[in-house]
CSV table of C-alpha atoms in Angstrom, one decimal:
chain,number,residue,atom,x,y,z
A,1,MET,CA,-43.0,151.7,59.1
A,2,ALA,CA,-40.6,153.9,60.8
A,3,LYS,CA,-37.8,152.3,62.8
A,4,SER,CA,-34.8,153.6,64.7
A,5,SER,CA,-31.9,151.6,66.2
A,6,LEU,CA,-29.1,152.9,68.4
A,7,LEU,CA,-26.0,150.8,68.7
A,8,SER,CA,-22.3,150.7,68.2
A,9,GLY,CA,-19.8,148.0,67.0
A,10,PHE,CA,-16.4,147.4,65.5
A,11,PHE,CA,-15.6,148.0,61.9
A,12,CYS,CA,-19.1,147.9,60.3
A,13,PHE,CA,-20.0,147.4,56.7
A,14,LEU,CA,-23.7,147.7,55.7
A,15,PHE,CA,-25.5,146.8,52.5
A,16,LEU,CA,-29.1,148.0,52.2
A,17,PHE,CA,-31.9,146.6,50.2
A,18,HIS,CA,-35.7,146.7,50.5
A,19,CYS,CA,-37.6,143.6,51.3
A,20,SER,CA,-30.9,141.9,57.3
A,21,VAL,CA,-27.9,143.0,59.7
A,22,ALA,CA,-25.1,140.4,59.1
A,23,TYR,CA,-22.0,140.8,61.3
A,24,SER,CA,-18.8,139.2,60.2
A,25,GLY,CA,-15.2,139.5,61.1
A,26,ARG,CA,-11.9,138.2,59.9
A,27,GLN,CA,-8.8,137.0,61.6
A,28,GLN,CA,-5.8,138.9,60.4
A,29,GLN,CA,-3.0,136.6,59.2
A,30,GLU,CA,-0.5,138.5,61.4
A,31,GLN,CA,-2.6,137.7,64.5
A,32,HIS,CA,-4.3,134.4,63.7
A,33,GLY,CA,-2.1,132.8,61.0
A,34,GLN,CA,-1.5,129.8,63.2
A,35,ARG,CA,-5.2,128.9,63.4
A,36,GLN,CA,-5.8,129.6,59.8
A,37,GLN,CA,-2.9,127.5,58.6
A,38,GLY,CA,-2.9,124.7,61.1
A,39,GLU,CA,-6.3,124.1,62.7
A,40,CYS,CA,-8.8,125.0,60.0
A,41,GLN,CA,-9.7,122.0,57.8
A,42,LEU,CA,-12.7,123.2,55.7
A,43,ASN,CA,-13.5,119.9,54.0
A,44,ASN,CA,-17.2,120.6,53.7
A,45,LEU,CA,-19.1,123.9,53.5
A,46,ASN,CA,-22.8,124.4,53.9
A,47,ALA,CA,-25.3,127.1,52.9
A,48,GLN,CA,-26.2,128.6,56.3
A,49,GLU,CA,-29.5,129.9,57.6
A,50,PRO,CA,-30.0,131.8,60.9
A,51,GLN,CA,-30.3,129.8,64.0
A,52,HIS,CA,-31.6,132.4,66.4
A,53,ARG,CA,-34.2,135.2,66.1
A,54,ILE,CA,-34.7,138.3,68.2
A,55,GLN,CA,-38.0,140.2,67.9
A,56,ALA,CA,-38.1,143.9,68.8
A,57,GLU,CA,-40.9,146.4,68.7
A,58,ALA,CA,-40.3,147.6,65.1
A,59,GLY,CA,-38.1,144.9,63.6
A,60,VAL,CA,-36.3,141.6,63.9
A,61,THR,CA,-32.7,140.4,63.9
A,62,GLU,CA,-31.6,136.8,63.0
A,63,PHE,CA,-28.3,135.3,64.0
A,64,TRP,CA,-26.1,132.7,62.5
A,65,ASP,CA,-24.1,130.4,64.8
A,66,TYR,CA,-20.6,132.1,64.8
A,67,ASN,CA,-19.2,128.9,66.4
A,68,ASP,CA,-19.6,127.1,63.1
A,69,ASP,CA,-16.3,125.9,61.7
A,70,GLN,CA,-16.5,127.8,58.5
A,71,PHE,CA,-17.3,131.0,60.3
A,72,GLN,CA,-14.5,130.5,62.8
A,73,CYS,CA,-11.9,129.6,60.3
A,74,ALA,CA,-12.7,132.5,58.0
A,75,GLY,CA,-13.1,134.9,61.0
A,76,VAL,CA,-16.7,135.4,60.3
A,77,ALA,CA,-19.9,135.8,62.5
A,78,ALA,CA,-23.2,136.7,60.9
A,79,CYS,CA,-26.7,137.9,61.7
A,80,ARG,CA,-29.6,139.4,59.6
A,81,ARG,CA,-32.0,142.6,60.3
A,82,GLY,CA,-34.0,156.9,55.4
A,83,PHE,CA,-31.2,158.6,57.0
A,84,GLN,CA,-28.4,157.9,59.4
A,85,GLY,CA,-26.3,159.5,62.1
A,86,VAL,CA,-22.7,158.4,62.9
A,87,MET,CA,-21.2,160.0,66.0
A,88,MET,CA,-17.5,160.5,65.6
A,89,SER,CA,-15.7,161.2,68.8
A,90,GLY,CA,-14.2,164.7,68.8
A,91,CYS,CA,-15.9,165.8,65.6
A,92,PRO,CA,-17.8,169.1,65.7
A,93,GLU,CA,-21.6,169.4,65.7
A,94,THR,CA,-21.8,171.0,62.3
A,95,PHE,CA,-25.6,170.8,62.0
A,96,GLN,CA,-27.1,173.7,64.1
A,97,SER,CA,-30.5,175.3,64.4
A,98,SER,CA,-30.7,178.7,62.7
A,99,GLN,CA,-33.4,179.8,65.0
A,100,GLN,CA,-34.8,178.9,68.4
A,101,SER,CA,-36.8,175.8,68.6
A,102,GLU,CA,-40.3,175.6,70.0
A,103,GLY,CA,-39.8,172.3,71.7
A,104,GLY,CA,-37.2,170.0,73.1
A,105,GLY,CA,-37.5,170.7,76.8
A,106,GLY,CA,-34.0,172.1,76.9
A,107,ARG,CA,-34.8,175.3,78.8
A,108,ARG,CA,-33.7,175.4,82.4
A,109,GLU,CA,-35.9,177.0,84.9
A,110,GLY,CA,-35.2,180.8,85.0
A,111,GLU,CA,-33.7,180.9,81.5
A,112,GLY,CA,-35.4,183.1,78.9
A,113,GLN,CA,-34.1,181.3,75.8
A,114,ARG,CA,-35.5,178.1,74.3
A,115,PHE,CA,-33.2,175.1,73.5
A,116,ARG,CA,-31.4,175.3,70.1
A,117,ASP,CA,-30.4,171.8,68.8
A,118,GLN,CA,-27.1,171.0,67.2
A,119,HIS,CA,-25.7,167.6,66.2
A,120,GLN,CA,-23.2,165.9,63.9
A,121,LYS,CA,-23.8,165.4,60.2
A,122,ILE,CA,-26.8,163.4,59.0
A,123,ARG,CA,-26.3,161.2,56.0
A,124,HIS,CA,-29.0,160.0,53.6
A,125,PHE,CA,-28.9,156.4,52.4
A,126,ARG,CA,-31.0,154.5,49.9
A,127,GLU,CA,-31.5,151.0,48.5
A,128,GLY,CA,-28.2,149.5,47.2
A,129,ASP,CA,-25.9,151.7,49.4
A,130,VAL,CA,-22.8,150.3,51.0
A,131,ILE,CA,-22.1,152.2,54.3
A,132,ALA,CA,-18.8,152.0,56.1
A,133,ILE,CA,-18.6,152.7,59.9
A,134,PRO,CA,-15.3,152.9,61.8
A,135,ALA,CA,-14.5,150.8,64.9
A,136,GLY,CA,-16.3,151.7,68.1
A,137,VAL,CA,-18.3,154.5,66.6
A,138,ALA,CA,-21.9,154.9,67.9
A,139,HIS,CA,-24.5,155.2,65.2
A,140,TRP,CA,-28.2,155.1,64.6
A,141,CYS,CA,-30.5,154.5,61.6
A,142,TYR,CA,-34.0,155.7,60.8
A,143,ASN,CA,-36.3,154.4,58.1
A,144,ASP,CA,-38.3,157.4,56.7
A,145,GLY,CA,-39.6,155.4,53.8
A,146,ASP,CA,-42.9,153.6,53.3
A,147,SER,CA,-41.6,150.1,53.0
A,148,GLU,CA,-39.5,147.7,55.2
A,149,LEU,CA,-35.8,148.4,55.3
A,150,VAL,CA,-33.3,145.5,55.4
A,151,PHE,CA,-29.6,145.7,56.3
A,152,VAL,CA,-26.9,143.1,55.7
A,153,THR,CA,-24.0,144.1,57.9
A,154,VAL,CA,-20.4,142.9,58.3
A,155,GLU,CA,-18.2,143.4,61.3
A,156,ASP,CA,-14.4,142.9,61.0
A,157,LEU,CA,-13.5,141.5,64.4
A,158,GLY,CA,-9.8,141.0,63.5
A,159,ASN,CA,-9.0,144.6,62.8
A,160,ASN,CA,-6.1,146.3,64.6
A,161,GLN,CA,-8.6,148.4,66.7
A,162,ASN,CA,-10.0,145.3,68.3
A,163,GLN,CA,-7.9,144.3,71.3
A,164,LEU,CA,-10.3,141.6,72.6
A,165,ASP,CA,-11.0,138.2,71.1
A,166,ASN,CA,-12.9,137.3,67.9
A,167,ASN,CA,-16.3,136.9,69.5
A,168,PRO,CA,-18.9,139.4,68.2
A,169,ARG,CA,-19.8,142.1,70.7
A,170,LYS,CA,-21.9,145.3,70.4
A,171,PHE,CA,-22.9,147.8,73.0
A,172,PHE,CA,-26.1,149.7,73.1
A,173,LEU,CA,-26.5,153.3,74.3
A,174,ALA,CA,-30.3,153.1,74.7
A,175,GLY,CA,-33.0,150.5,75.3
A,176,ASN,CA,-32.9,147.3,77.2
A,177,PRO,CA,-31.3,144.6,74.9
A,178,GLN,CA,-32.1,141.8,77.4
A,179,GLN,CA,-35.7,142.2,76.5
A,180,GLN,CA,-35.0,141.4,72.8
A,181,GLY,CA,-35.2,137.6,73.2
A,182,GLN,CA,-33.0,134.8,74.1
A,183,GLY,CA,-31.1,134.0,70.8
A,184,GLN,CA,-27.9,136.0,71.2
A,185,GLN,CA,-28.0,135.6,75.0
A,186,GLN,CA,-27.8,131.8,74.6
A,187,GLN,CA,-24.8,132.2,72.3
A,188,GLN,CA,-23.1,134.5,74.9
A,189,ARG,CA,-23.9,132.2,77.8
A,190,GLU,CA,-22.5,129.3,75.9
A,191,PHE,CA,-19.3,131.3,75.3
A,192,HIS,CA,-19.1,132.2,79.0
A,193,ARG,CA,-19.7,128.6,80.0
A,194,ARG,CA,-16.8,127.4,77.7
A,195,GLU,CA,-14.5,130.1,79.1
A,196,GLY,CA,-15.5,129.5,82.7
A,197,ARG,CA,-16.8,133.0,83.1
A,198,GLU,CA,-19.7,134.3,85.2
A,199,GLU,CA,-22.9,135.0,83.3
A,200,HIS,CA,-24.5,138.5,83.4
A,201,ASN,CA,-27.7,140.0,82.2
A,202,PHE,CA,-27.6,142.2,79.1
A,203,GLY,CA,-28.5,145.9,79.1
A,204,ASN,CA,-27.4,149.2,77.6
A,205,VAL,CA,-24.1,150.6,78.8
A,206,PHE,CA,-25.8,153.0,81.3
A,207,SER,CA,-27.6,150.2,83.1
A,208,GLY,CA,-24.4,149.3,85.0
A,209,PHE,CA,-23.9,152.7,86.5
A,210,ASP,CA,-25.4,154.1,89.7
A,211,THR,CA,-28.3,156.4,89.0
A,212,GLU,CA,-26.8,159.1,91.1
A,213,VAL,CA,-23.6,159.0,89.1
A,214,LEU,CA,-25.5,159.4,85.8
A,215,ALA,CA,-27.6,162.3,87.2
A,216,GLU,CA,-24.5,164.1,88.2
A,217,ALA,CA,-22.6,163.4,85.0
A,218,PHE,CA,-25.4,164.6,82.8
A,219,GLY,CA,-26.8,167.3,85.1
A,220,VAL,CA,-30.3,165.8,85.1
A,221,ASP,CA,-32.7,164.6,87.7
A,222,ARG,CA,-32.7,161.0,88.9
A,223,GLU,CA,-35.8,160.0,87.0
A,224,THR,CA,-34.2,161.1,83.7
A,225,ALA,CA,-31.0,159.2,84.7
A,226,ARG,CA,-33.1,156.1,85.4
A,227,LYS,CA,-34.7,156.3,82.0
A,228,LEU,CA,-31.2,156.3,80.4
A,229,GLN,CA,-30.7,152.9,81.9
A,230,GLY,CA,-33.8,151.5,80.1
A,231,GLN,CA,-34.8,149.2,82.9
A,232,ASP,CA,-38.5,149.6,82.1
A,233,ASP,CA,-38.0,149.7,78.3
A,234,ASN,CA,-39.4,146.6,76.7
A,235,ARG,CA,-39.2,147.7,73.1
A,236,GLY,CA,-35.9,146.0,72.2
A,237,HIS,CA,-33.2,147.2,69.9
A,238,ILE,CA,-35.4,148.4,67.0
A,239,ILE,CA,-38.1,150.9,68.1
A,240,ARG,CA,-41.0,152.7,66.5
A,241,VAL,CA,-40.8,156.5,66.3
A,242,GLU,CA,-44.2,158.2,66.9
A,243,GLY,CA,-44.7,160.8,64.3
A,244,ASP,CA,-41.8,162.2,62.3
A,245,LEU,CA,-38.2,162.2,63.6
A,246,GLN,CA,-37.2,165.8,64.0
A,247,VAL,CA,-33.6,166.4,63.0
A,248,LEU,CA,-31.6,169.2,61.3
A,249,ARG,CA,-31.2,168.5,57.6
A,250,PRO,CA,-30.2,171.0,55.0
A,251,PRO,CA,-32.5,171.1,51.9
A,252,ARG,CA,-31.2,169.3,48.9
A,253,SER,CA,-31.1,170.9,45.5
A,254,ARG,CA,-32.3,169.1,42.4
A,255,GLU,CA,-28.7,168.7,41.3
A,256,GLU,CA,-27.8,167.1,44.6
A,257,GLN,CA,-30.7,164.6,44.4
A,258,GLU,CA,-29.7,163.7,40.9
A,259,GLN,CA,-26.1,163.2,42.0
A,260,GLN,CA,-27.2,160.9,44.8
A,261,GLU,CA,-29.3,158.9,42.3
A,262,ARG,CA,-26.3,158.5,40.0
A,263,GLY,CA,-23.9,157.8,43.0
A,264,SER,CA,-21.4,160.3,44.3
A,265,GLU,CA,-17.9,160.5,42.9
A,266,TYR,CA,-14.8,160.7,44.9
A,267,ARG,CA,-12.9,164.0,44.7
A,268,ALA,CA,-9.9,164.0,47.0
A,269,ASN,CA,-8.7,167.4,48.1
A,270,GLY,CA,-7.0,166.6,51.4
A,271,LEU,CA,-9.8,168.2,53.5
A,272,GLU,CA,-13.1,166.6,52.5
A,273,GLU,CA,-11.8,163.1,53.3
A,274,THR,CA,-10.9,163.7,57.0
A,275,ILE,CA,-12.5,161.3,59.5
A,276,CYS,CA,-15.2,163.8,60.4
A,277,SER,CA,-16.4,164.5,56.9
A,278,ALA,CA,-15.4,161.3,55.2
A,279,ARG,CA,-17.8,159.9,52.7
A,280,LEU,CA,-19.2,156.7,54.3
A,281,HIS,CA,-21.4,155.2,51.6
A,282,GLU,CA,-21.4,154.2,47.9
A,283,ASN,CA,-24.3,152.9,45.9
A,284,ILE,CA,-23.7,149.6,44.0
A,285,ASN,CA,-27.3,148.9,42.9
A,286,ASP,CA,-27.4,151.2,39.9
A,287,PRO,CA,-26.9,149.1,36.7
A,288,SER,CA,-25.1,152.0,35.0
A,289,ARG,CA,-22.3,151.8,37.6
A,290,ALA,CA,-21.4,148.2,36.8
A,291,ASP,CA,-17.8,147.4,36.5
A,292,ILE,CA,-18.4,144.2,34.5
A,293,PHE,CA,-21.4,143.9,32.2
A,294,ASN,CA,-22.6,141.3,29.7
A,295,PRO,CA,-26.1,142.0,28.2
A,296,ARG,CA,-26.7,138.3,27.9
A,297,ALA,CA,-25.4,137.2,31.3
A,298,GLY,CA,-25.5,139.9,34.0
A,299,ARG,CA,-23.4,142.5,35.8
A,300,LEU,CA,-20.9,142.9,38.7
A,301,THR,CA,-20.3,146.1,40.7
A,302,THR,CA,-17.6,146.6,43.3
A,303,VAL,CA,-16.9,149.0,46.0
A,304,ASN,CA,-13.3,149.1,47.3
A,305,GLY,CA,-10.6,151.4,48.6
A,306,PHE,CA,-10.4,153.2,45.3
A,307,ASN,CA,-14.0,154.4,45.0
A,308,LEU,CA,-14.7,154.6,48.7
A,309,PRO,CA,-11.4,155.6,50.3
A,310,ILE,CA,-12.5,155.0,53.9
A,311,LEU,CA,-12.3,151.2,53.1
A,312,ASN,CA,-8.5,151.6,53.0
A,313,PHE,CA,-8.8,152.3,56.8
A,314,LEU,CA,-11.4,149.6,57.4
A,315,ARG,CA,-9.6,147.0,55.2
A,316,LEU,CA,-12.9,145.7,53.7
A,317,SER,CA,-14.6,145.8,50.3
A,318,ALA,CA,-17.8,144.5,48.7
A,319,GLU,CA,-19.4,143.5,45.5
A,320,ARG,CA,-22.9,143.1,44.1
A,321,GLY,CA,-23.6,140.6,41.4
A,322,VAL,CA,-26.6,139.9,39.1
A,323,LEU,CA,-26.8,136.8,37.0
A,324,TYR,CA,-29.6,136.5,34.4
A,325,ARG,CA,-31.6,133.4,33.9
A,326,ASN,CA,-29.2,130.3,33.6
A,327,ALA,CA,-26.2,132.6,33.2
A,328,LEU,CA,-22.8,131.4,34.5
A,329,MET,CA,-20.0,133.1,36.5
A,330,ALA,CA,-16.6,131.7,35.4
A,331,PRO,CA,-14.7,129.7,37.9
A,332,LEU,CA,-12.5,132.1,39.9
A,333,TRP,CA,-10.7,132.5,43.2
A,334,LYS,CA,-10.0,135.4,45.5
A,335,ILE,CA,-6.3,136.0,45.6
A,336,ASN,CA,-6.1,138.0,48.8
A,337,ALA,CA,-9.4,137.8,50.7
A,338,HIS,CA,-12.1,135.6,52.1
A,339,ALA,CA,-15.6,136.3,50.9
A,340,VAL,CA,-19.0,136.1,52.7
A,341,LEU,CA,-21.7,135.6,50.0
A,342,TYR,CA,-25.3,136.4,50.9
A,343,ALA,CA,-28.1,135.6,48.4
A,344,THR,CA,-30.5,138.5,48.0
A,345,ARG,CA,-32.8,137.1,45.2
A,346,GLY,CA,-33.4,133.9,43.3
A,347,GLU,CA,-31.2,130.9,43.5
A,348,ALA,CA,-28.1,129.4,41.9
A,349,GLN,CA,-26.1,126.2,41.8
A,350,VAL,CA,-22.8,127.0,43.5
A,351,GLN,CA,-19.7,124.8,43.5
A,352,ILE,CA,-16.6,125.5,45.7
A,353,VAL,CA,-13.4,123.5,45.4
A,354,ASP,CA,-10.4,123.8,47.8
A,355,HIS,CA,-6.7,123.9,47.0
A,356,ARG,CA,-6.5,120.1,47.0
A,357,GLY,CA,-9.0,119.8,44.2
A,358,GLN,CA,-11.7,118.5,46.6
A,359,SER,CA,-15.3,119.7,46.3
A,360,VAL,CA,-16.3,121.3,49.6
A,361,PHE,CA,-19.7,122.7,48.4
A,362,ASN,CA,-21.9,121.6,45.6
A,363,ASP,CA,-25.5,122.7,46.2
A,364,ARG,CA,-28.1,125.3,45.4
A,365,ILE,CA,-28.1,128.5,47.4
A,366,ARG,CA,-31.3,130.6,47.6
A,367,GLU,CA,-32.4,134.0,48.9
A,368,GLY,CA,-31.6,134.6,52.5
A,369,GLN,CA,-28.8,132.0,52.7
A,370,LEU,CA,-25.1,132.7,53.4
A,371,VAL,CA,-22.0,130.8,52.5
A,372,VAL,CA,-18.3,131.5,53.3
A,373,ILE,CA,-15.8,131.3,50.4
A,374,PRO,CA,-12.2,131.0,51.8
A,375,GLN,CA,-9.3,132.6,50.2
A,376,ASN,CA,-7.9,130.7,47.2
A,377,TYR,CA,-11.0,128.4,47.0
A,378,VAL,CA,-12.3,128.3,43.5
A,379,VAL,CA,-16.0,129.1,43.1
A,380,THR,CA,-18.5,129.1,40.2
A,381,LYS,CA,-22.2,130.0,40.1
A,382,GLN,CA,-24.9,129.2,37.7
A,383,ALA,CA,-28.2,131.0,38.1
A,384,GLY,CA,-31.6,129.2,38.1
A,385,ASN,CA,-34.6,130.0,35.9
A,386,GLU,CA,-35.4,133.2,37.9
A,387,GLY,CA,-31.8,134.5,37.9
A,388,PHE,CA,-29.6,135.1,40.9
A,389,ASP,CA,-28.6,138.3,42.8
A,390,TRP,CA,-26.0,138.4,45.6
A,391,VAL,CA,-23.8,140.6,47.7
A,392,ALA,CA,-20.4,139.5,48.8
A,393,PHE,CA,-18.2,141.1,51.5
A,394,ASN,CA,-14.4,140.7,51.2
A,395,THR,CA,-11.8,140.8,53.9
A,396,HIS,CA,-9.5,143.1,52.0
A,397,GLU,CA,-10.0,146.7,50.9
A,398,ASN,CA,-9.0,145.9,47.3
A,399,ALA,CA,-9.9,142.3,46.9
A,400,MET,CA,-8.6,140.7,43.7
A,401,PHE,CA,-9.7,137.6,41.8
A,402,SER,CA,-8.3,135.4,39.1
A,403,THR,CA,-10.5,133.4,36.6
A,404,LEU,CA,-9.9,129.9,35.2
A,405,ALA,CA,-12.0,130.4,32.0
A,406,GLY,CA,-12.6,133.3,29.8
A,407,ARG,CA,-10.7,136.0,28.0
A,408,THR,CA,-8.7,137.2,31.0
A,409,SER,CA,-8.2,133.8,32.6
A,410,ALA,CA,-5.0,132.0,33.6
A,411,LEU,CA,-5.4,129.4,30.9
A,412,ARG,CA,-5.9,132.1,28.2
A,413,ALA,CA,-2.5,133.5,29.1
A,414,MET,CA,-0.7,130.2,28.5
A,415,PRO,CA,0.8,129.0,25.2
A,416,VAL,CA,-1.2,126.4,23.3
A,417,ASP,CA,1.6,123.9,23.5
A,418,VAL,CA,1.7,124.2,27.3
A,419,LEU,CA,-2.0,123.4,27.5
A,420,ALA,CA,-1.7,120.6,25.0
A,421,ASN,CA,1.0,118.9,27.0
A,422,ALA,CA,-0.4,119.6,30.4
A,423,TYR,CA,-3.8,118.1,29.6
A,424,GLN,CA,-2.7,115.5,27.0
A,425,ILE,CA,-4.9,117.0,24.3
A,426,SER,CA,-4.2,117.9,20.7
A,427,ARG,CA,-3.2,121.4,19.7
A,428,ASP,CA,-6.6,122.0,18.1
A,429,GLU,CA,-8.3,120.9,21.3
A,430,ALA,CA,-6.0,123.2,23.3
A,431,ARG,CA,-6.8,126.1,21.0
A,432,ARG,CA,-10.5,125.6,21.5
A,433,LEU,CA,-10.0,125.3,25.2
A,434,LYS,CA,-8.1,128.5,25.3
A,435,LEU,CA,-10.1,130.6,22.8
A,436,SER,CA,-13.7,129.4,22.8
A,437,ARG,CA,-14.9,131.9,25.4
A,438,GLU,CA,-14.6,135.6,24.7
A,439,GLU,CA,-16.3,136.8,27.8
A,440,THR,CA,-14.3,137.7,30.9
A,441,VAL,CA,-16.3,136.7,34.0
A,442,LEU,CA,-20.1,136.6,33.3
A,443,MET,CA,-21.1,134.1,30.6
A,444,GLU,CA,-24.3,133.0,28.9
A,445,SER,CA,-25.1,129.3,29.3
A,446,ARG,CA,-24.6,127.6,25.9
A,447,SER,CA,-26.0,124.3,27.0
A,448,ARG,CA,-29.3,125.8,28.0
A,449,SER,CA,-29.7,128.6,25.5
A,450,GLY,CA,-28.0,127.1,22.4
A,451,ARG,CA,-26.7,130.6,21.5
A,452,ARG,CA,-23.1,131.5,21.1
A,453,ASP,CA,-21.8,134.4,23.2
A,454,VAL,CA,-20.2,137.3,21.4
A,455,ALA,CA,-20.4,140.0,24.2
């Protein structure tokens, strides 16, 4: 089914897979350190499912309650819901018609020439792509495939570009968002009630202007201006396109298609990475691009400020993990970032322990659920019988982690005598504790498979 949505937000980070848009934000320590250090007491975490659902003509969006303590303390709000256009203010319209078009209705009365379209760059995306969108930039997406398209999206509400509060907001350039449903409106009304503010209906940004002003500004008649306001548009925020969406797209060579399938490589030359032509996406679904791989346990692929440079500007990163049946991810903690983990397939037993050694989460997480892992909280995952896939969004452009077990762990780096004295064990026991695992992060389960890892 073909779908198109037209919206804009703050710093956006999208992960695509075929089968949700999740918005999250972070509070910068410089701006919100007092709340993070003083008020947040995350003694118990829960795997969250959406509380509100908004149905549109050609799709659905589901929202998590961003007033939940773990979302508030981590600066996170979440919701779940071809090719793409991102409209960068001031950038040239580099895609232009080479000949006059037969349609479009752009000819004014008395003119002899037909309308010639031109617009900014169109970018192709596919399953497994991570797409980065700068703050306040209008964008649209269109599904030109033959299956449903699912987005998981993250918004960074604590970035330097956001001069408001940490409540998620997005503005629409088309449609009538108040016709979508009542889910998000209820959240907004509750926020307004707590803040003592007046409630308003929700519409696109044109709906608040006088029709005459819009007609004058765009040089169109009043009927066209009225349609801009979407007052009679009941389709919601995801609409169905009748026929094919006609846009300007240069033909792709076989080499270009193969390069996209492999994933594009970053080549900095000082010109290609300007804001207008910056590369906005990186695919992390291809197994051959894994950064960590164990043939008996799974793989982990990351996208960060090194392989997608625009993330240095957005200050976000992401990872995609795959654990095979019963495989284990070593206990680790993020040194410099919170993580928002979203399960995309299967289920896993996940344990999270805080800095005091208290278990704050010990439960199974399954496909479609989301959990927040705060900075410096230690987490481990063990996949179920069907394996476990996830995507995690990190609140730092180059998120780093440290492991407790395995070949590159903190314990592996310590002398045997230090371990023996610290844990009151013999030197032989300390040696086994230190050296028994040769894997780094992803490990085969010995208790369930009975096999010894050598990868």
